[in-house]
GROMACS .gro file of C-alpha atoms in nm:
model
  381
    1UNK     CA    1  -3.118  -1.833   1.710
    2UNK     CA    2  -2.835  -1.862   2.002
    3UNK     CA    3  -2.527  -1.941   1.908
    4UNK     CA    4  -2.408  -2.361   2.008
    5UNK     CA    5  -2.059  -2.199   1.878
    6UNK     CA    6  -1.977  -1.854   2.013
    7UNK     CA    7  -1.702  -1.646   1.853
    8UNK     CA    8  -1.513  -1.627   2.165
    9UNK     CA    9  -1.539  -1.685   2.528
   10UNK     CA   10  -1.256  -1.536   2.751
   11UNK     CA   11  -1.051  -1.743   2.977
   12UNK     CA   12  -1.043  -1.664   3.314
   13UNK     CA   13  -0.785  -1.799   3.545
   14UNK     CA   14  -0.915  -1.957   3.866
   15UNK     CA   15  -0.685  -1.740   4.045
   16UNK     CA   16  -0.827  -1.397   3.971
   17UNK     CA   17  -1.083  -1.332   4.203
   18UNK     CA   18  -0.864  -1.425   4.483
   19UNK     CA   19  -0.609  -1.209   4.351
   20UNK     CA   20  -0.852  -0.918   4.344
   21UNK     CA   21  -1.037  -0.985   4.649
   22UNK     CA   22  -0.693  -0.924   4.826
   23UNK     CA   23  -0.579  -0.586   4.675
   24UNK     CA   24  -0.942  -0.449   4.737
   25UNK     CA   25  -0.844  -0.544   5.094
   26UNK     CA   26  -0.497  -0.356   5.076
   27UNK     CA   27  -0.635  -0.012   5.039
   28UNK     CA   28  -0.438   0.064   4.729
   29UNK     CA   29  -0.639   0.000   4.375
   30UNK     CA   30  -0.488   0.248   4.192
   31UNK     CA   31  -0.127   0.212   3.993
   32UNK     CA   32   0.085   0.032   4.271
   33UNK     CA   33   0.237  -0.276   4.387
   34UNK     CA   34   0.066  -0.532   4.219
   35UNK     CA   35   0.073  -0.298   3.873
   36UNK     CA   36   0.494  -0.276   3.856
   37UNK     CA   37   0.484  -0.625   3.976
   38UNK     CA   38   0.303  -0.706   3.684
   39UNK     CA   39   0.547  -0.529   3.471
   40UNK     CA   40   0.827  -0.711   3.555
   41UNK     CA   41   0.631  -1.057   3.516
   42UNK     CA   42   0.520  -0.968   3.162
   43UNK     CA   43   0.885  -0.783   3.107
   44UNK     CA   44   0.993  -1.138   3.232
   45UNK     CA   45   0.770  -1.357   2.952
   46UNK     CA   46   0.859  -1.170   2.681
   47UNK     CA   47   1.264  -1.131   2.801
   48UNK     CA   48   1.173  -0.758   2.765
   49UNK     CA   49   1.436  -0.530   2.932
   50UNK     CA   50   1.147  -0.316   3.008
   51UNK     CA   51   0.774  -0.288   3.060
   52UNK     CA   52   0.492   0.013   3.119
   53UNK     CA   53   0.138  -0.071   3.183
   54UNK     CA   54  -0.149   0.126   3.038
   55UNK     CA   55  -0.507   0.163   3.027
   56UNK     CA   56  -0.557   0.008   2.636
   57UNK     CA   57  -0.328  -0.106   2.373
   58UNK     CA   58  -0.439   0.255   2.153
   59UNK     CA   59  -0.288   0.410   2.459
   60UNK     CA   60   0.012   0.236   2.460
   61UNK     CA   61   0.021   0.347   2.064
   62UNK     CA   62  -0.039   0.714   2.144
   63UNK     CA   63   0.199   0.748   2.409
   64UNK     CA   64   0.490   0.560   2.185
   65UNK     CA   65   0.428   0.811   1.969
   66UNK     CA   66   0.421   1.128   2.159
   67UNK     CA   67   0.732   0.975   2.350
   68UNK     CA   68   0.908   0.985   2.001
   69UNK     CA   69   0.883   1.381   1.974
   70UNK     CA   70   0.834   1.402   1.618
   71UNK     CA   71   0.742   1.752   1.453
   72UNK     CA   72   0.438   1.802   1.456
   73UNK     CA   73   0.184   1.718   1.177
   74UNK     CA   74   0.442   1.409   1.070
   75UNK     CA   75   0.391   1.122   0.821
   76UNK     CA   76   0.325   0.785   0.969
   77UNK     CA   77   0.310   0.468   0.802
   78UNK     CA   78   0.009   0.228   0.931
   79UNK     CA   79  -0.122  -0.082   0.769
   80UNK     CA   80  -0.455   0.038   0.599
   81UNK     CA   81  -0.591  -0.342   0.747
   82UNK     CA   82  -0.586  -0.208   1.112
   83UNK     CA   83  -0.869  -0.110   1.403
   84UNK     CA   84  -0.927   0.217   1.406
   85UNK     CA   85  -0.795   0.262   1.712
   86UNK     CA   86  -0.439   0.281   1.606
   87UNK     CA   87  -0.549   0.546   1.328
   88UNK     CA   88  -0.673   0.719   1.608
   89UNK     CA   89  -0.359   0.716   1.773
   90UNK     CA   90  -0.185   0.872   1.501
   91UNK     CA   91  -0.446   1.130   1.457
   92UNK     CA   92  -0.435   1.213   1.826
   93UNK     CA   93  -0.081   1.238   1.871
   94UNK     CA   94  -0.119   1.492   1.589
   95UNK     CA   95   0.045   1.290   1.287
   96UNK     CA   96  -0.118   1.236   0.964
   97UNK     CA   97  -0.167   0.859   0.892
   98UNK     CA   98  -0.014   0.728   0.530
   99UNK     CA   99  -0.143   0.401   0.472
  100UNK     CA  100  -0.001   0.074   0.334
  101UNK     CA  101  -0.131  -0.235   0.152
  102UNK     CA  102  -0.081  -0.559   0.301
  103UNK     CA  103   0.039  -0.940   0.146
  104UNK     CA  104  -0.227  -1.103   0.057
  105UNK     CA  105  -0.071  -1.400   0.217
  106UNK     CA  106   0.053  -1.279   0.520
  107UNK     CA  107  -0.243  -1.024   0.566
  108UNK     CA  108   0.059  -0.788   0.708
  109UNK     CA  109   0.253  -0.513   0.513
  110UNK     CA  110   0.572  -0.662   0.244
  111UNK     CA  111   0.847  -0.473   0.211
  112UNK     CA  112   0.760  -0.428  -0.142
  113UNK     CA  113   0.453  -0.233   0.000
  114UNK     CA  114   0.602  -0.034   0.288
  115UNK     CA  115   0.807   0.081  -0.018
  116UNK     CA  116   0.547   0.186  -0.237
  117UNK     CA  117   0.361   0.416   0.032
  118UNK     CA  118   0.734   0.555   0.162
  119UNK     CA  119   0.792   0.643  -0.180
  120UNK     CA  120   0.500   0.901  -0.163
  121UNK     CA  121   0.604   1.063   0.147
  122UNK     CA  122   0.896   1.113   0.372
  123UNK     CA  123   0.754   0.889   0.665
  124UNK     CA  124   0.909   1.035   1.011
  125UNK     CA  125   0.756   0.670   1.181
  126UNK     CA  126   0.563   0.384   1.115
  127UNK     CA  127   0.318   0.165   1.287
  128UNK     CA  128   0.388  -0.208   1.243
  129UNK     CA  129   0.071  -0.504   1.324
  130UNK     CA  130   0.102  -0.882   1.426
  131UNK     CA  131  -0.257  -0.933   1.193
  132UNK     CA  132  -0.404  -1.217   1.391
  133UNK     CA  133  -0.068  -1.311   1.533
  134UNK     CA  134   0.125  -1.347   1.242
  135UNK     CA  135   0.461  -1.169   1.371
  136UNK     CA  136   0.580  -0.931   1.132
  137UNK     CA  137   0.937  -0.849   1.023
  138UNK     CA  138   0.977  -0.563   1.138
  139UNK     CA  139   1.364  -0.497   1.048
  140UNK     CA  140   1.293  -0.535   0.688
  141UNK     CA  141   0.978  -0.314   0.686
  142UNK     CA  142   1.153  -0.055   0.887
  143UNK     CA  143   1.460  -0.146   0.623
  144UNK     CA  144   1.179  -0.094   0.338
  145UNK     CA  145   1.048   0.255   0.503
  146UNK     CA  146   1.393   0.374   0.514
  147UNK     CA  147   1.361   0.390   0.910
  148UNK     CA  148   1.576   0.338   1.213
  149UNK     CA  149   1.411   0.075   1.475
  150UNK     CA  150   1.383   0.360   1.723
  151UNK     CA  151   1.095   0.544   1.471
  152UNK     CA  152   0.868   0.168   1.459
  153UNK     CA  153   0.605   0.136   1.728
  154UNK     CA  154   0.507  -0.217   1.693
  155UNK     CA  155   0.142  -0.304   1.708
  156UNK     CA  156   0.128  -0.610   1.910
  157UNK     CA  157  -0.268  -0.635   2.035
  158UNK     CA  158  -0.274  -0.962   1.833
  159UNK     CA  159   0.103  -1.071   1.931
  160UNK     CA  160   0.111  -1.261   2.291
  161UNK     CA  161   0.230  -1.660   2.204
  162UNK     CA  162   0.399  -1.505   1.884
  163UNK     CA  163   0.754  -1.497   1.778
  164UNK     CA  164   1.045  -1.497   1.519
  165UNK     CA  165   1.355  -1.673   1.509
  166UNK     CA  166   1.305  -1.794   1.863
  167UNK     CA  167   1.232  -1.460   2.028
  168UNK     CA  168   0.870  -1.368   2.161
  169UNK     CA  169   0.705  -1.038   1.993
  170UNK     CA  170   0.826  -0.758   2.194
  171UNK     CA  171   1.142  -0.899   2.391
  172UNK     CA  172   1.365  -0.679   2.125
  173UNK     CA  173   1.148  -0.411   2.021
  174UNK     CA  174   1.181  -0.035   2.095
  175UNK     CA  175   0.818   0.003   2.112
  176UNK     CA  176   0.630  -0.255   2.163
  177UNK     CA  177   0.238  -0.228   2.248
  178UNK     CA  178   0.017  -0.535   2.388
  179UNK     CA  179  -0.365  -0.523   2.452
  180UNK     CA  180  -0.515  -0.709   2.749
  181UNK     CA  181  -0.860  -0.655   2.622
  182UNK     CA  182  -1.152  -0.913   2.664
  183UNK     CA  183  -1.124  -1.095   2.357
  184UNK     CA  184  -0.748  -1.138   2.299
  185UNK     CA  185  -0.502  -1.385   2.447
  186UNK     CA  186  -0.428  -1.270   2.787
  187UNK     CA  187  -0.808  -1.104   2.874
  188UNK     CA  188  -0.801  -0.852   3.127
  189UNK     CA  189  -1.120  -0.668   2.992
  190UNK     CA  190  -0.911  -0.367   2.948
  191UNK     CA  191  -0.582  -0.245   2.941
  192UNK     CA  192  -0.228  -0.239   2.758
  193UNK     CA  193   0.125  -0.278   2.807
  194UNK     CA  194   0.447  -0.086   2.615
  195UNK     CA  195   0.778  -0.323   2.626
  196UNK     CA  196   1.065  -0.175   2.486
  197UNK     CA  197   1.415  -0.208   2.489
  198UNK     CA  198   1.528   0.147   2.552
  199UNK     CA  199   1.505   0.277   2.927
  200UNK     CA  200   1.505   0.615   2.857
  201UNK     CA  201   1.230   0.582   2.635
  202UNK     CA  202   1.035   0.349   2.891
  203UNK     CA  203   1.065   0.617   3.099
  204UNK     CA  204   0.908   0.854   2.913
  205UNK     CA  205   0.631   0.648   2.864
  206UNK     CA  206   0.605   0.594   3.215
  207UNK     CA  207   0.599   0.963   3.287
  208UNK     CA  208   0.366   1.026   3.002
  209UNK     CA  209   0.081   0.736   3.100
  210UNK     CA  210   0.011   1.019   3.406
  211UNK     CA  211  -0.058   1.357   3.273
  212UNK     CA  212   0.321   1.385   3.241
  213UNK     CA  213   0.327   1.410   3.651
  214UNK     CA  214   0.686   1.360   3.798
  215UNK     CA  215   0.569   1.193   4.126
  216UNK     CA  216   0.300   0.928   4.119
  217UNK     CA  217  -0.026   1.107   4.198
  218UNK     CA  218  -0.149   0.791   4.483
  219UNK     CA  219   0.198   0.846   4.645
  220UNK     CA  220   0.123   1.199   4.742
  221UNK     CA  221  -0.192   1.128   4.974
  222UNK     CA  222  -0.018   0.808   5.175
  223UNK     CA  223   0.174   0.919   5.542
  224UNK     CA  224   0.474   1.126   5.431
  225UNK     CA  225   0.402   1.193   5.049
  226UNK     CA  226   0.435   1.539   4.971
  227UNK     CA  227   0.217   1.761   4.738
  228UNK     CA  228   0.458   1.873   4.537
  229UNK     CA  229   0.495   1.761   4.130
  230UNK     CA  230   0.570   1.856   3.877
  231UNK     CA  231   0.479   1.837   3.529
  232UNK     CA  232   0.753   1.787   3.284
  233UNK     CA  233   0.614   1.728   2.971
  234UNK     CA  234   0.236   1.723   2.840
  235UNK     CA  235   0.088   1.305   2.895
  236UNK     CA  236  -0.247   1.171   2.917
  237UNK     CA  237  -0.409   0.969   3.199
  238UNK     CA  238  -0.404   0.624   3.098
  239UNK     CA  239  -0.206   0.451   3.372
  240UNK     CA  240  -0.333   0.063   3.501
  241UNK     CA  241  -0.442  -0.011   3.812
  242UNK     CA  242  -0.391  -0.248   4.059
  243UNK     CA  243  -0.688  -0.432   4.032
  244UNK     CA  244  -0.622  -0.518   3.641
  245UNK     CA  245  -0.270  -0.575   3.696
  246UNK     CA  246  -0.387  -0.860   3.965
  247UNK     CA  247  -0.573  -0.974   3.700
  248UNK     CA  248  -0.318  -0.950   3.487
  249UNK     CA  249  -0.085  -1.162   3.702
  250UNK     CA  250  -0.335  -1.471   3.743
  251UNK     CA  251  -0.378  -1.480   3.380
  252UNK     CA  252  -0.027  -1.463   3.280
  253UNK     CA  253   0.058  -1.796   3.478
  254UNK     CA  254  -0.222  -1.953   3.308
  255UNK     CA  255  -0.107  -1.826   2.957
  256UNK     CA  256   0.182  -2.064   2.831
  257UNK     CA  257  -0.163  -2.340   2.846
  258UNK     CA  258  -0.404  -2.128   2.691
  259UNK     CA  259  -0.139  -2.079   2.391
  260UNK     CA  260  -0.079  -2.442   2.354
  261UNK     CA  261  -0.460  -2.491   2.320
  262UNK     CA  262  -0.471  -2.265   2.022
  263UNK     CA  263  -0.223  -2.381   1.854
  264UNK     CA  264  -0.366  -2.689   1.849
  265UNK     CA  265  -0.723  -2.570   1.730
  266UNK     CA  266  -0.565  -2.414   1.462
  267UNK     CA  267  -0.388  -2.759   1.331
  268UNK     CA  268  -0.719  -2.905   1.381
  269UNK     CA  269  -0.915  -2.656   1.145
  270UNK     CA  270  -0.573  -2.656   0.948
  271UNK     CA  271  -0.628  -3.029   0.871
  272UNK     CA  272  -1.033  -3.021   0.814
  273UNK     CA  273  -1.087  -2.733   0.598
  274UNK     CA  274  -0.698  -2.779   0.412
  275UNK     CA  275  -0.956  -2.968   0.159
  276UNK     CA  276  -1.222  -2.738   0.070
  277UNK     CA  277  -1.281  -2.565  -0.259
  278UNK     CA  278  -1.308  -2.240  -0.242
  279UNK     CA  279  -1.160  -2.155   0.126
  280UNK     CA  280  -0.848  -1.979   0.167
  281UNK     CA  281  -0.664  -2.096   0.517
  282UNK     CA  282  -0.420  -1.872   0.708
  283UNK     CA  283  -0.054  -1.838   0.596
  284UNK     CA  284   0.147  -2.163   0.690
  285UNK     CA  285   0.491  -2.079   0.587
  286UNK     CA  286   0.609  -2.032   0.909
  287UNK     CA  287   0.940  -2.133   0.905
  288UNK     CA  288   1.089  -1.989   1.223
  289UNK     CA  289   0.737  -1.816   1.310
  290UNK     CA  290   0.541  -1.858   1.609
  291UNK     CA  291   0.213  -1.763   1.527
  292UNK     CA  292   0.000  -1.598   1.810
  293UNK     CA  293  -0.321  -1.775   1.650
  294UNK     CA  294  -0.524  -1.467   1.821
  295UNK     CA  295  -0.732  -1.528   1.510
  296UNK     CA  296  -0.832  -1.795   1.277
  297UNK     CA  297  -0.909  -1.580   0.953
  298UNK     CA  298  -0.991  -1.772   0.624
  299UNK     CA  299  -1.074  -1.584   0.284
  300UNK     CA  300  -1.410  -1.717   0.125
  301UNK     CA  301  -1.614  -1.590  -0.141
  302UNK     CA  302  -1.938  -1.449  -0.047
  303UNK     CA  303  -1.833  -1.359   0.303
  304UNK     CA  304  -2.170  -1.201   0.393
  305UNK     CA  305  -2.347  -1.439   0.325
  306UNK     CA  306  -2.167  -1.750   0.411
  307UNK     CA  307  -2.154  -1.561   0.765
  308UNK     CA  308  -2.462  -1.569   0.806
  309UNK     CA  309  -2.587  -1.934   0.719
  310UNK     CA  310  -2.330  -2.053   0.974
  311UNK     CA  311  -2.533  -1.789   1.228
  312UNK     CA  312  -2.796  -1.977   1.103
  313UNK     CA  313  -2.660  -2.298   1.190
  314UNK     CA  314  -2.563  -2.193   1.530
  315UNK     CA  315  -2.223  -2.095   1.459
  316UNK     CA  316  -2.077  -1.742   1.555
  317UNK     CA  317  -1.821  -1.581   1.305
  318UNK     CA  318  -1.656  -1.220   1.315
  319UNK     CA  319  -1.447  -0.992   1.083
  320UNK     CA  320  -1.157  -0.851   1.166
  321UNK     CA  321  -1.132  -0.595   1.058
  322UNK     CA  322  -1.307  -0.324   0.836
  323UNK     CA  323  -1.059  -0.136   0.661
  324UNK     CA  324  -0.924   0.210   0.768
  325UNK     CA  325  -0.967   0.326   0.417
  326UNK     CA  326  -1.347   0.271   0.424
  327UNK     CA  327  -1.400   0.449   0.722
  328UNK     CA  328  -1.587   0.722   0.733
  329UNK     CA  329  -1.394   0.938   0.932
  330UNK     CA  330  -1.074   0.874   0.758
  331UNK     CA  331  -1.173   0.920   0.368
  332UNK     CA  332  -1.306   1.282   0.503
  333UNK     CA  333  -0.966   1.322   0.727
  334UNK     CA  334  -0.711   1.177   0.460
  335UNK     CA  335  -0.893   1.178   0.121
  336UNK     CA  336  -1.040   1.009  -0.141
  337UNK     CA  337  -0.679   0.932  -0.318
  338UNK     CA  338  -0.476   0.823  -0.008
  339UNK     CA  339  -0.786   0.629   0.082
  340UNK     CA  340  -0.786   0.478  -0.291
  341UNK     CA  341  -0.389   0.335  -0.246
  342UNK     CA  342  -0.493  -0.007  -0.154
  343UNK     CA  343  -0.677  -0.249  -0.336
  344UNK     CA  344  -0.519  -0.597  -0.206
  345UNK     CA  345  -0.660  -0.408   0.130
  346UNK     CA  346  -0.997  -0.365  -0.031
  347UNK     CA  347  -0.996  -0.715  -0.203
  348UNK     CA  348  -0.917  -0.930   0.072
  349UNK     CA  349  -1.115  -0.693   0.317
  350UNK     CA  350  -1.406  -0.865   0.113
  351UNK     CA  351  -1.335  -1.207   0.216
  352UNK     CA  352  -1.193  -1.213   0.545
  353UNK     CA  353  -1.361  -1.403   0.794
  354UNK     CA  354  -1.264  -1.498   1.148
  355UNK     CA  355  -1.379  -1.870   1.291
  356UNK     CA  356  -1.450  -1.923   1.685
  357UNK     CA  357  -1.104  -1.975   1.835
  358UNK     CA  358  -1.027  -1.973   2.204
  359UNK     CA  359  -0.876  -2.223   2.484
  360UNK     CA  360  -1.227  -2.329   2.598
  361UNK     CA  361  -1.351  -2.438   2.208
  362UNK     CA  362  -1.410  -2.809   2.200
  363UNK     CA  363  -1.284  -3.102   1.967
  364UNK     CA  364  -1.699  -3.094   1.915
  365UNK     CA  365  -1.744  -2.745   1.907
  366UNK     CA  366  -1.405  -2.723   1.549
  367UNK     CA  367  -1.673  -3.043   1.379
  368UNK     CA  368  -1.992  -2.801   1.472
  369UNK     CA  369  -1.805  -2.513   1.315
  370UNK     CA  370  -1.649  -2.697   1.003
  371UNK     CA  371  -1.914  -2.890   0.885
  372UNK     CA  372  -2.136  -2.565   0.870
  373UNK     CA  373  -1.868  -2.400   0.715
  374UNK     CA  374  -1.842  -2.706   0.491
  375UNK     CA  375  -2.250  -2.703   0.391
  376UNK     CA  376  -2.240  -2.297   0.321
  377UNK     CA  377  -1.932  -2.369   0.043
  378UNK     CA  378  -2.094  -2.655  -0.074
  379UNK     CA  379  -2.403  -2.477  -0.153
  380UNK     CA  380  -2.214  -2.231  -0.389
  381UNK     CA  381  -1.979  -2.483  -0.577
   0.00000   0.00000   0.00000
């Protein structure tokens, strides 16, 4: 049957097609005006000194990392609960992934674990992840990996809305990396953003998000651009255009609302399911934390199947995500030991289970979605 509750549904600003419509009529649709004015704005929300838009948050990751020139073939740390797009970044920048077990709390790497897996290897970076929008710490992991900030490329796909101490995910970061993809926060349908708070190294990641050219490659067909480039150092094409980023702008203004509606759809499944035997909620000591709430994951026994009686009953659930470690791919590429490192990975992989959570679910649409969830426990207790 359809789905009466849909996983997600992505907000759309009433502003975008207007704001597309007219840079279809300026003649430029490629990486211009509207795409560094859109840096600045999101550079602006975050208090960012800097921001580079990309084509996709795994981008953003693989360009951080080349822009770090580390020897080649280097250890980097990644949470083994991850998409498999930032493995892929690793792989691509040609680094060897080390993977790390996560809090079972916090669904995010401890120190304690960061730790273990440096203590096998001589990490020369690590990948960081705001799981669900849960802001990590990312001074004491990068304390934990025996790393300076300037080696942690923060995975922030999940981390718009989110924050620590007072400060948004991103506004202090080296390397930052944001994902304007469909489902999350601030939908684009693709692309990516790097903030950071080095210039040189935004810089580099500017260069790099276009082949490594040192004149824009648009600029050089407009009345009197010149032909001439060069090519510096060895990038990828993965630049924005303007037609996302005036997508991007329209959404960004409507944001700060959408934010304040999850929040508050969390603290409504916070105080209907808080009851439930069985059901594991999302962390809630978050003193100091602003949590994204990209994600509403719970931990339930008999995932599978509970998943699919509230399909059943009309209501759409997801998982996010399969673990790295089970992949495929990655137990051939990294092995059957590194792949064997971490069981609260493989544990709570089991149970994880993402509710419908967006700005357009109604008060109706948390009951439809609770009391299913509250009829598929009930049946096992």
């Amino acid at each position: 049957m359809s789905s009466s509750v849909p996983f997600t549904v992505p907000s759309v600003s009433g502003e975008v097609a207007d704001a597309v419509v007219k840079v279809l009529d300026s003649g430029w649709i490629t990486t211009g005006p509207q795409t560094a004015a859109f840096e600045q704005e999101f550079a602006d929300h975050l208090g960012a000194a800097h921001v580079v838009a990309v084509s996709s948050c795994t981008a953003a990751l693989e360009l951080c990392l080349r822009a770090l020139d580390l020897p080649p073939g280097s250890a980097v740390l990644t949470p083994s609960l991850t998409f498999c797009g930032a493995i892929n970044a690793i792989l691509h920048a040609g680094h060897r992934p080390m993977l790390v077990d996560i809090d079972e709390d916090t669904l995010v790497p401890s120190p304690g674990t960061v730790g273990a897996a440096a203590g096998r290897t001589v990490p020369a970076a690590m990948i960081v992840q705001n799981q669900g929008g849960y802001p990590v710490d990312v001074a004491a992991l990068a304390a934990a990996a025996g790393l300076d900030r300037t080696k942690v490329v923060e995975d922030a796909a999940h981390g718009p809305g989110a924050g620590r101490g007072g400060r948004p995910v991103g506004s202090e970061s080296f390397a930052a990396c944001f994902s304007f993809y469909a489902t999350k926060n601030m939908p684009i349908g693709e692309g990516g953003a790097v903030a950071s708070s080095d210039g040189e190294f935004a810089d580099r990641v500017r260069a790099m998000r276009m082949h490594g050219m040192s004149k824009d490659s648009w600029k050089r067909y407009l009345p009197g651009g010149s032909w001439r480039y060069d090519v510096k150092t060895v990038g990828l094409k993965a630049n924005m255009t303007d037609v996302q980023a005036a997508i991007g702008r329209a959404q960004l203004a409507a944001l700060p609302g959408w934010q304040r509606d999850r929040v508050e759809i969390a603290a409504r499944y916070d105080a209907a399911l808080g009851a439930l035997p069985g059901l594991v909620l999302p962390q809630r000591n978050l003193d100091g934390i602003g949590h994204a709430w990209h994600l509403y994951q719970v931990r339930v026994p008999d995932r599978d199947a509970i998943s699919a009686e509230l399909e059943a009953a009309g209501v759409a659930t997801s998982v996010h995500f399969i673990p790295a470690n089970q992949m495929t791919a990655y137990q051939r590429i990294l092995g059957t030991e590194e792949c064997g490192r971490v069981p609260v990975t493989d544990r709570v992989g089991e149970e994880l289970l993402s509710l419908p959570l967006y700005p357009g679910l109604s008060a109706d649409g948390v009951e439809r979605v609770v009391a299913a969830l509250s009829a598929a426990l009930r049946n096992r207790s």
